[in-house]
PDB file of C-alpha atoms in Angstrom:
ATOM      1  CA  UNK A 234      95.639 -44.097 195.825  1.00  0.00           C
ATOM      2  CA  UNK A 235      98.058 -46.906 196.344  1.00  0.00           C
ATOM      3  CA  UNK A 236      99.957 -48.801 198.842  1.00  0.00           C
ATOM      4  CA  UNK A 237     103.189 -50.834 197.895  1.00  0.00           C
ATOM      5  CA  UNK A 238     105.225 -53.364 199.719  1.00  0.00           C
ATOM      6  CA  UNK A 239     105.268 -57.125 200.746  1.00  0.00           C
ATOM      7  CA  UNK A 240     102.452 -59.033 202.234  1.00  0.00           C
ATOM      8  CA  UNK A 241     102.710 -59.682 205.820  1.00  0.00           C
ATOM      9  CA  UNK A 242      99.590 -61.221 206.801  1.00  0.00           C
ATOM     10  CA  UNK A 243      96.327 -62.377 204.881  1.00  0.00           C
ATOM     11  CA  UNK A 244      93.320 -62.866 207.193  1.00  0.00           C
ATOM     12  CA  UNK A 245      90.586 -65.527 206.854  1.00  0.00           C
ATOM     13  CA  UNK A 246      87.112 -64.118 205.488  1.00  0.00           C
ATOM     14  CA  UNK A 247      85.000 -62.968 208.411  1.00  0.00           C
ATOM     15  CA  UNK A 248      81.000 -62.836 207.710  1.00  0.00           C
ATOM     16  CA  UNK A 249      79.237 -60.626 210.239  1.00  0.00           C
ATOM     17  CA  UNK A 250      75.462 -59.921 210.708  1.00  0.00           C
ATOM     18  CA  UNK A 251      72.252 -61.648 209.238  1.00  0.00           C
ATOM     19  CA  UNK A 252      73.058 -60.126 205.605  1.00  0.00           C
ATOM     20  CA  UNK A 253      76.263 -61.713 205.310  1.00  0.00           C
ATOM     21  CA  UNK A 254      78.633 -58.762 205.318  1.00  0.00           C
ATOM     22  CA  UNK A 255      82.293 -60.199 204.426  1.00  0.00           C
ATOM     23  CA  UNK A 256      85.557 -58.656 205.287  1.00  0.00           C
ATOM     24  CA  UNK A 257      89.039 -60.051 205.053  1.00  0.00           C
ATOM     25  CA  UNK A 258      92.315 -58.080 206.444  1.00  0.00           C
ATOM     26  CA  UNK A 259      95.684 -57.886 204.746  1.00  0.00           C
ATOM     27  CA  UNK A 260      98.721 -56.282 206.073  1.00  0.00           C
ATOM     28  CA  UNK A 261     101.432 -54.898 203.725  1.00  0.00           C
ATOM     29  CA  UNK A 262     104.750 -53.689 204.993  1.00  0.00           C
ATOM     30  CA  UNK A 263     105.882 -51.005 202.901  1.00  0.00           C
ATOM     31  CA  UNK A 264     109.772 -51.018 201.866  1.00  0.00           C
ATOM     32  CA  UNK A 265     111.228 -47.413 203.170  1.00  0.00           C
ATOM     33  CA  UNK A 266     113.694 -46.073 205.591  1.00  0.00           C
ATOM     34  CA  UNK A 267     110.869 -46.526 208.141  1.00  0.00           C
ATOM     35  CA  UNK A 268     108.492 -49.626 207.076  1.00  0.00           C
ATOM     36  CA  UNK A 269     105.216 -48.843 207.929  1.00  0.00           C
ATOM     37  CA  UNK A 270     102.501 -52.207 208.528  1.00  0.00           C
ATOM     38  CA  UNK A 271      99.255 -51.077 206.558  1.00  0.00           C
ATOM     39  CA  UNK A 272      96.491 -52.902 207.463  1.00  0.00           C
ATOM     40  CA  UNK A 273      94.042 -52.946 204.410  1.00  0.00           C
ATOM     41  CA  UNK A 274      90.441 -54.126 204.588  1.00  0.00           C
ATOM     42  CA  UNK A 275      88.781 -56.126 201.621  1.00  0.00           C
ATOM     43  CA  UNK A 276      84.992 -56.319 201.729  1.00  0.00           C
ATOM     44  CA  UNK A 277      82.213 -58.158 200.159  1.00  0.00           C
ATOM     45  CA  UNK A 278      83.302 -59.636 196.757  1.00  0.00           C
ATOM     46  CA  UNK A 279      86.468 -57.940 196.840  1.00  0.00           C
ATOM     47  CA  UNK A 280      87.694 -60.244 199.729  1.00  0.00           C
ATOM     48  CA  UNK A 281      88.300 -63.085 197.033  1.00  0.00           C
ATOM     49  CA  UNK A 282      90.737 -60.825 195.401  1.00  0.00           C
ATOM     50  CA  UNK A 283      93.513 -62.234 198.174  1.00  0.00           C
ATOM     51  CA  UNK A 284      93.122 -65.940 197.312  1.00  0.00           C
ATOM     52  CA  UNK A 285      96.004 -65.889 194.931  1.00  0.00           C
ATOM     53  CA  UNK A 286      98.308 -64.049 197.242  1.00  0.00           C
ATOM     54  CA  UNK A 287     100.734 -65.290 199.670  1.00  0.00           C
ATOM     55  CA  UNK A 288     102.762 -63.978 202.745  1.00  0.00           C
ATOM     56  CA  UNK A 289     106.146 -62.496 201.547  1.00  0.00           C
ATOM     57  CA  UNK A 290     104.929 -61.466 198.095  1.00  0.00           C
ATOM     58  CA  UNK A 291     105.585 -58.121 196.776  1.00  0.00           C
ATOM     59  CA  UNK A 292     102.192 -56.457 195.790  1.00  0.00           C
ATOM     60  CA  UNK A 293     100.634 -52.969 194.682  1.00  0.00           C
ATOM     61  CA  UNK A 294      97.277 -52.435 196.385  1.00  0.00           C
ATOM     62  CA  UNK A 295      94.811 -49.715 195.139  1.00  0.00           C
ATOM     63  CA  UNK A 296      93.011 -48.152 198.179  1.00  0.00           C
ATOM     64  CA  UNK A 297      90.149 -45.791 199.225  1.00  0.00           C
ATOM     65  CA  UNK A 298      90.241 -44.084 202.646  1.00  0.00           C
ATOM     66  CA  UNK A 299      86.849 -44.197 204.336  1.00  0.00           C
ATOM     67  CA  UNK A 300      85.857 -42.114 207.444  1.00  0.00           C
ATOM     68  CA  UNK A 301      82.646 -42.852 209.647  1.00  0.00           C
ATOM     69  CA  UNK A 302      81.379 -40.652 212.411  1.00  0.00           C
ATOM     70  CA  UNK A 303      79.790 -42.422 215.167  1.00  0.00           C
ATOM     71  CA  UNK A 304      77.414 -40.888 218.157  1.00  0.00           C
ATOM     72  CA  UNK A 305      77.943 -43.314 221.235  1.00  0.00           C
ATOM     73  CA  UNK A 306      75.126 -43.791 223.892  1.00  0.00           C
ATOM     74  CA  UNK A 307      76.393 -40.882 225.799  1.00  0.00           C
ATOM     75  CA  UNK A 308      76.037 -38.744 222.930  1.00  0.00           C
ATOM     76  CA  UNK A 309      80.121 -37.985 222.154  1.00  0.00           C
ATOM     77  CA  UNK A 310      80.833 -38.015 218.581  1.00  0.00           C
ATOM     78  CA  UNK A 311      83.780 -40.611 217.495  1.00  0.00           C
ATOM     79  CA  UNK A 312      85.609 -40.341 214.367  1.00  0.00           C
ATOM     80  CA  UNK A 313      86.823 -43.742 212.414  1.00  0.00           C
ATOM     81  CA  UNK A 314      89.089 -44.402 209.539  1.00  0.00           C
ATOM     82  CA  UNK A 315      89.689 -47.417 207.512  1.00  0.00           C
ATOM     83  CA  UNK A 316      91.782 -48.289 204.512  1.00  0.00           C
ATOM     84  CA  UNK A 317      89.729 -50.199 201.983  1.00  0.00           C
ATOM     85  CA  UNK A 318      91.203 -52.262 199.086  1.00  0.00           C
ATOM     86  CA  UNK A 319      89.811 -52.599 195.875  1.00  0.00           C
ATOM     87  CA  UNK A 320      92.279 -53.924 193.469  1.00  0.00           C
ATOM     88  CA  UNK A 321      95.618 -55.904 194.358  1.00  0.00           C
ATOM     89  CA  UNK A 322      98.278 -57.310 192.027  1.00  0.00           C
ATOM     90  CA  UNK A 323     101.552 -58.523 192.204  1.00  0.00           C
ATOM     91  CA  UNK A 324     104.421 -55.449 192.120  1.00  0.00           C
ATOM     92  CA  UNK A 325     106.912 -55.930 189.302  1.00  0.00           C
ATOM     93  CA  UNK A 326     110.544 -55.958 190.351  1.00  0.00           C
ATOM     94  CA  UNK A 327     112.443 -52.598 189.720  1.00  0.00           C
ATOM     95  CA  UNK A 328     114.143 -53.816 186.588  1.00  0.00           C
ATOM     96  CA  UNK A 329     111.144 -55.340 184.874  1.00  0.00           C
ATOM     97  CA  UNK A 330     110.419 -52.178 182.787  1.00  0.00           C
ATOM     98  CA  UNK A 331     113.612 -52.078 181.340  1.00  0.00           C
ATOM     99  CA  UNK A 332     113.611 -53.584 177.702  1.00  0.00           C
ATOM    100  CA  UNK A 333     116.370 -56.375 177.092  1.00  0.00           C
ATOM    101  CA  UNK A 334     119.585 -55.258 175.555  1.00  0.00           C
ATOM    102  CA  UNK A 335     120.819 -57.571 172.778  1.00  0.00           C
ATOM    103  CA  UNK A 336     124.363 -59.191 173.410  1.00  0.00           C
ATOM    104  CA  UNK A 337     127.233 -57.418 172.058  1.00  0.00           C
ATOM    105  CA  UNK A 338     128.237 -60.108 169.789  1.00  0.00           C
ATOM    106  CA  UNK A 339     124.770 -59.026 168.027  1.00  0.00           C
ATOM    107  CA  UNK A 340     126.275 -55.954 166.464  1.00  0.00           C
ATOM    108  CA  UNK A 341     128.717 -55.873 163.736  1.00  0.00           C
ATOM    109  CA  UNK A 342     132.184 -54.063 164.220  1.00  0.00           C
ATOM    110  CA  UNK A 343     132.187 -50.860 162.366  1.00  0.00           C
ATOM    111  CA  UNK A 344     134.589 -50.787 159.226  1.00  0.00           C
ATOM    112  CA  UNK A 345     134.176 -47.471 157.675  1.00  0.00           C
ATOM    113  CA  UNK A 346     136.007 -45.564 160.315  1.00  0.00           C
ATOM    114  CA  UNK A 347     138.398 -42.591 159.123  1.00  0.00           C
ATOM    115  CA  UNK A 348     140.960 -41.397 161.962  1.00  0.00           C
ATOM    116  CA  UNK A 349     141.372 -38.166 159.971  1.00  0.00           C
ATOM    117  CA  UNK A 350     137.771 -37.137 160.138  1.00  0.00           C
ATOM    118  CA  UNK A 351     137.281 -34.736 163.325  1.00  0.00           C
ATOM    119  CA  UNK A 352     134.091 -34.105 164.736  1.00  0.00           C
ATOM    120  CA  UNK A 353     133.142 -30.523 166.603  1.00  0.00           C
ATOM    121  CA  UNK A 354     131.996 -32.414 169.722  1.00  0.00           C
ATOM    122  CA  UNK A 355     133.472 -30.853 172.976  1.00  0.00           C
ATOM    123  CA  UNK A 356     134.309 -34.066 174.634  1.00  0.00           C
TER     124      UNK A 356
END
């Protein structure tokens, strides 16, 4: 899955526990009728992927949805979801995929026109 939008926030890398678990958060705001602010977590070595991005930049983030089950001390089962990023890249602008068109001057005018020839096209 992927999320596309503009970077709203990039958090600092946080380290937890004695094993050095690392986590860094990114908020992407989608660009749609009702924009959503999606929190994406990058963990361990993936935290470094965010170093070359900045607030306001358009990005495409590849994500995985993660779900966890936890039983609290009272015996109640709780469920938690997280959105985990594993790749991020700068998003291309809408028109970037269109090949460039040569200027009009690059084409020679047609000289072999015969106005008397009729085609059978209906328009």
